[in-house]
Amino acid sequence: MASIIDPKFKRGFWQDGEPFVWGTAAALSAILISITILIAVIMVNGLGVMWPSDVALLSLQDGAQVFGLPLREDPILGSDAINLQIKTGNRDLYGADFRWVEKGTVRAIEYPSDVYTLERMEYGNFYGRFKRLGDGAAPASSEDLEKAWQAGQEEKERIAAAAEEVNALSRRIDGISGRVLKLKHSGTPENDATLQGLLGEQETAKQELQGRMAEQSALTQALLAHTATFVDAGGREMTIPLMNIVRLYQPSQMGIGAKSRFYLSKIGELLFDEPRESNTEGGLFPAIFGTVMLTFLMSLLSFPLGLLAGIYLREYAREGIFIRIVRIAVNNLAGIPSIVYGIFGLGFFVYGIGGTIDAWFFPERLPTPTFGTGGILWASLTLGILTVPVVIVSTEEALGAIPRGIREGAYALGSTKFQTLVRVLLPMASPGIMTGFILAMARAAGEVAPLMITGVVKLAPTLPLDAEYPFLHLDRKFMHLGFHIFDIGFQSPNVEAAKPMVFVTTLLLVLIVLLMSSTAIYMRGRMRERYSVRSL
Amino acid sequence: MTDPVTTEESHVTPQKPAGGVKATSERPKAKPAFDFEPKIRIENLSLYYGQTRALFDVDMSMPAGEITALIGPSGCGKSTLLRTLNRMNDIIPAVRVTGTVAIDDVDIYSKAVHVDLLRKRVGMVFQKPNPFPKSIFENVAFGLRIHGESNRNSIEETVEKSLQRAALWDEVKDRLRENAMSLSGGQQQRLCIARALAVGPEILLMDEPTSALDPRSTARIEDLLDELRSDYTIVIVTHNMQQASRVSDWTGFMYEGYLVEFGQTEKIFIAPEKKQTEDYITGRFG
Ligand SMILES: Nc1ncnc2c1ncn2[C@@H]1O[C@H](COP(=O)(O)OP(=O)(O)OP(=O)(O)O)[C@@H](O)[C@H]1O
Ligand SMILES: [Mg+2]
C-alpha cells in the first residue's frame, strides 16, 4: 500500500477544487451581506421613527434658540465643517419641517423637560412650551391642558359617529339615484308611480342629509373654538385648536415604560388607522388591506389556472413541437416587463371586459364608468396573468420529478390516469407546487407598476370589502403598500417629512410578504414530510 | 428462430393437471402445445418501440396456478414481454403491438377490453419496490379504493388478509398508520406484493422482484411465492438462475427478442434442447 501514501504527492491547485469551494462560499456571503444590509437599513430607519425622542433645545451662536430633534450629520464638501440636520417641526411657523445648521454654530444642546411634542392633523409636528388654554382668562396647568384635550378627543369621536351617519345617508341617496337613472334609462315615463316615489324618497333623504351636515359642521365649529396656545423656543406663539392635536406628550418626562407604551400605540395606529397629512402620517390600514386582498384575489385566479394548465402540459398534452413551443413561451412570459402586463390589463380587462360589462349591465350610469375603470378586480386579474407562468412551470416540474415507478405502481393496480393524478401524483407534487405558489405570491405582493394603471390610488375613500351590500366591491379602487412607497417617497409635497414613512411602509410590505410566504413554507414542509419518497 | 420451441407434447405433464384439455392447437402451424390449460396464451406476438423491434413473434403459454420464469441476458425483452401481459406498455408513447395475448381466451388487446379491469386481474410487482408515500394501510387500501370499495370494515379486512398473505402482517400490524417509506427494502417489496394481492388478481407479474434485496429478504419472497403458487398464476422475470430453478415450474429462455426455448423448468435446466440455452444456463454468456 505504499503507493497511496506519498508525502510528496499534491494535486494541482485547480484540480483540488479548493478555490471552487471558496468561490461558492463567497457568492453566498455576498448575497447574504447585501440582503442583511438592506434589511438592516429598513429596520433601523423604519423602527426608529416611532420612538418618542426627547426634544432638544439648541442655542445657536447668533443667540437664536430652536426646539427640534437632531437627525443626522453631513460633512460639507470642501471644508471641515459639519452640517447638522434638525427636525424643527412647526411648519406653519417656519415654512419647513427641517433645518440644517452648521455644527460649529451650535453652542449648547439641552433637553428641557417642559417641551411638548404635538402630533397634529395638519402642518406636521409642533415642538413648543404650553402657554395657555383658550383666551387665557383662567390660568391653566399642563394637567388642565391634557384634560381639555381628552375631552376634545371624546367630542371628536361623537363627530366621527355623526360623520358616519352622513356618509351612510349619502350612500343611500346614491343608491336611489342609481335606481332612478335605471328607471329613466329604461324609458319609464316621468309620472310613473315608482319613479315618483323614488324621487320623493330621494328628496326627503337629501333634506335629512342637509340637516345632518349642518349639525355636524356646527359641532365641529364649536369644537374648533377650544384652542390652546403654545410658544416655540424663540417665543413665537401658535394657537392650535385642541381638536387638531392627535397626540400630545412631553417626551423628556416619559420613562422607558411610558415610551414603550407610546411606541406600541404608534404601531397600533400604523396597522389599524387611516393615513393623514397626504399619507405621510397616521396609519396604513387601507394599504395593508388592499395589498392582502389583492394578493388573495390574485391567488384565487392564478393558482387554479396555473395548476390546471401545468397538469395539462405535463400529463395530458402529447409531447411534440407545439407543446415544446408552448413550454418555451410560458417560461419566457416571466421575462416580460410587468408594465407590459399592466398595459395589457388596462386594454383587455379594464377597457375591453370592463367596458363591455358597463355597456350591458350599467348603461344608465354612462359615461361614468363602473367596471370600465381601474379597480381591484382588474388589478388582481392582471397580477394573476403575470404570475401564472411561475405556477405552471413549478407544477409541471413537480409532476415531472415524481419517479416513474410510482406512476407505474398506480397504473398496475388498475388506477385510471385521473385517479393516479388526484390520489398519488398531486399529493406528491404538492410541495413543489407550493413553491410555485410562494414565488407567485411574493412576486405579486411586491409588484407596483402594473397596478398604477389598473386601479391603485393614493387615497381610497372606501375599502373594497365592507359592511355595505354587496360587501365585496370588486369595482372599487384600492390602496397598496408598494404604491404607497412610491407615492409618499416620490410624489409627496413634503418628501423629507415622508421619508420615515417610506421606510415603515417598506418594512411592513416586507413583513407581510414574509408572513404570507412563511405560512406557505410551513405548509409545504408538512406536505413534504408526508409525501416524500425518500426512504427514512 | 421464429419457431424456437418444438417440444413434443407427450413429454410434458403439468404438475397440476387442469382439465388436461389441449387448448392451443387450433392453428395449423406447429405450435408449442402442452398438456395444460393455458391461463395466458401468447401467439405471434411482436412489439415495436417506435422503429425498433423488441419482440419477435413470441409464442408461449402460461399454465394456470403455476409459476413461469422468464430468463435471458439483459436487454433481451423479458420486461417488455412481461409488460405486454397487463398492457403496461400502453403508457409508453409510440409502442406498437401485433399478435395476440389472450387471458382465459379473451384477447386483451381487443378494443372492448377495459385496461383498468385487466390490470385489476393482472397484478404487477416491480424490480424496485415502489410503495406510495402514504401510510402502510393506505398503500394496501389504495387498489380497493380506486375500484370503488368504500366500506371501512371490508377494506380493513382485505388489507389485513393481503398483508398476511404477503407475510408482512406480523411485522407491521402495530404501525399501519406509519409511512410506508419507513419500511426496509424487503418489507417494502412485500408491501407491494400485498398491495397487488389486495385487488384480487388472478395473475401476478413480477419483474425481478428480488434483485434489489438482500439474500434474507429474497428468501422470504421466494417462500412467499411458494405459498401463493396454487392460488395465482405467476410470471416472474429473474436474472438469478438458482431462483428460476427453485421457484418456477416452467421456464422460458429469451434471447434478443426471441423466445428461444420454453418448457418445464427441470427440463430446461437439466437437458435444454438449444445450445444457446445451455450456454446461458451454464454461464458461458449473458
Ligand atoms: N421505453 C423504451 N423505449 C425504447 N426502447 C426500449 C424501451 N424499453 C426497452 N426498450 C428496449 O427494448 C429492449 C428490451 O428491453 P427490456 O427492458 O425488455 O429488456 P430486459 O430483458 O428486461 O432487460 P433487463 O434484464 O436488463 O431488465 C432493449 O433493447 C431496450 O433497449
Ligand atoms: Mg427488465
Short mmCIF file of C-alpha atoms and ligand atoms in Angstrom, two decimals, chain A residues 404, chain B residues 47 49-50 52-55 72-83 89 92-93 95 127 207-208 237-239 254 257, ligand 1:
data_model
loop_
_atom_site.label_atom_id
_atom_site.label_comp_id
_atom_site.label_asym_id
_atom_site.label_seq_id
_atom_site.Cartn_x
_atom_site.Cartn_y
_atom_site.Cartn_z
CA ARG A 404 -41.78 6.69 -12.96
CA LEU B 47 -43.61 -5.38 -30.17
CA TYR B 49 -40.67 0.74 -29.65
CA GLY B 50 -41.13 3.23 -32.49
CA THR B 52 -37.02 -0.66 -33.00
CA ARG B 53 -38.42 -4.09 -32.69
CA ALA B 54 -38.12 -5.56 -29.24
CA LEU B 55 -40.13 -8.79 -29.53
CA GLY B 72 -32.31 -14.35 -20.58
CA PRO B 73 -29.49 -11.85 -20.90
CA SER B 74 -30.01 -8.19 -20.19
CA GLY B 75 -31.95 -6.32 -22.88
CA CYS B 76 -33.43 -9.43 -24.44
CA GLY B 77 -37.01 -8.31 -23.89
CA LYS B 78 -38.10 -10.09 -20.72
CA SER B 79 -39.59 -6.98 -19.15
CA THR B 80 -41.10 -5.98 -22.44
CA LEU B 81 -42.82 -9.33 -22.78
CA LEU B 82 -43.99 -9.25 -19.17
CA ARG B 83 -45.41 -5.78 -19.62
CA ASN B 89 -46.60 -0.70 -22.47
CA ILE B 92 -45.21 4.44 -23.38
CA PRO B 93 -45.91 6.51 -26.46
CA VAL B 95 -45.32 1.41 -28.77
CA GLN B 127 -37.96 -4.57 -9.68
CA ASP B 207 -40.18 -8.20 -12.80
CA GLU B 208 -37.01 -9.17 -10.95
CA VAL B 237 -38.59 -12.38 -14.62
CA THR B 238 -35.29 -13.17 -12.99
CA HIS B 239 -31.58 -12.97 -13.60
CA MET B 254 -35.29 -15.37 -24.27
CA GLY B 257 -36.31 -10.51 -28.60
N1 LIG C 1 -39.32 2.59 -23.34
C1 LIG C 1 -38.50 2.07 -24.27
N2 LIG C 1 -38.27 2.74 -25.42
C2 LIG C 1 -37.45 2.24 -26.36
N3 LIG C 1 -36.81 1.08 -26.24
C3 LIG C 1 -36.99 0.35 -25.13
C4 LIG C 1 -37.85 0.82 -24.08
N4 LIG C 1 -37.84 -0.10 -23.10
C5 LIG C 1 -37.00 -1.10 -23.51
N5 LIG C 1 -36.51 -0.83 -24.72
C6 LIG C 1 -35.60 -1.68 -25.50
O1 LIG C 1 -36.19 -2.94 -25.68
C7 LIG C 1 -35.25 -3.97 -25.49
C8 LIG C 1 -35.72 -4.92 -24.43
O2 LIG C 1 -35.76 -4.26 -23.21
P1 LIG C 1 -36.28 -4.92 -21.85
O3 LIG C 1 -36.37 -3.89 -20.83
O4 LIG C 1 -37.48 -5.70 -22.14
O5 LIG C 1 -35.10 -5.92 -21.51
P2 LIG C 1 -34.91 -6.90 -20.30
O6 LIG C 1 -34.79 -8.25 -20.84
O7 LIG C 1 -35.95 -6.68 -19.29
O8 LIG C 1 -33.52 -6.47 -19.73
P3 LIG C 1 -33.02 -6.39 -18.21
O9 LIG C 1 -32.72 -7.79 -17.80
O10 LIG C 1 -31.80 -5.58 -18.27
O11 LIG C 1 -34.11 -5.77 -17.42
C9 LIG C 1 -33.93 -3.32 -25.14
O12 LIG C 1 -33.13 -3.29 -26.28
C10 LIG C 1 -34.31 -1.92 -24.74
O13 LIG C 1 -33.33 -1.02 -25.14
#
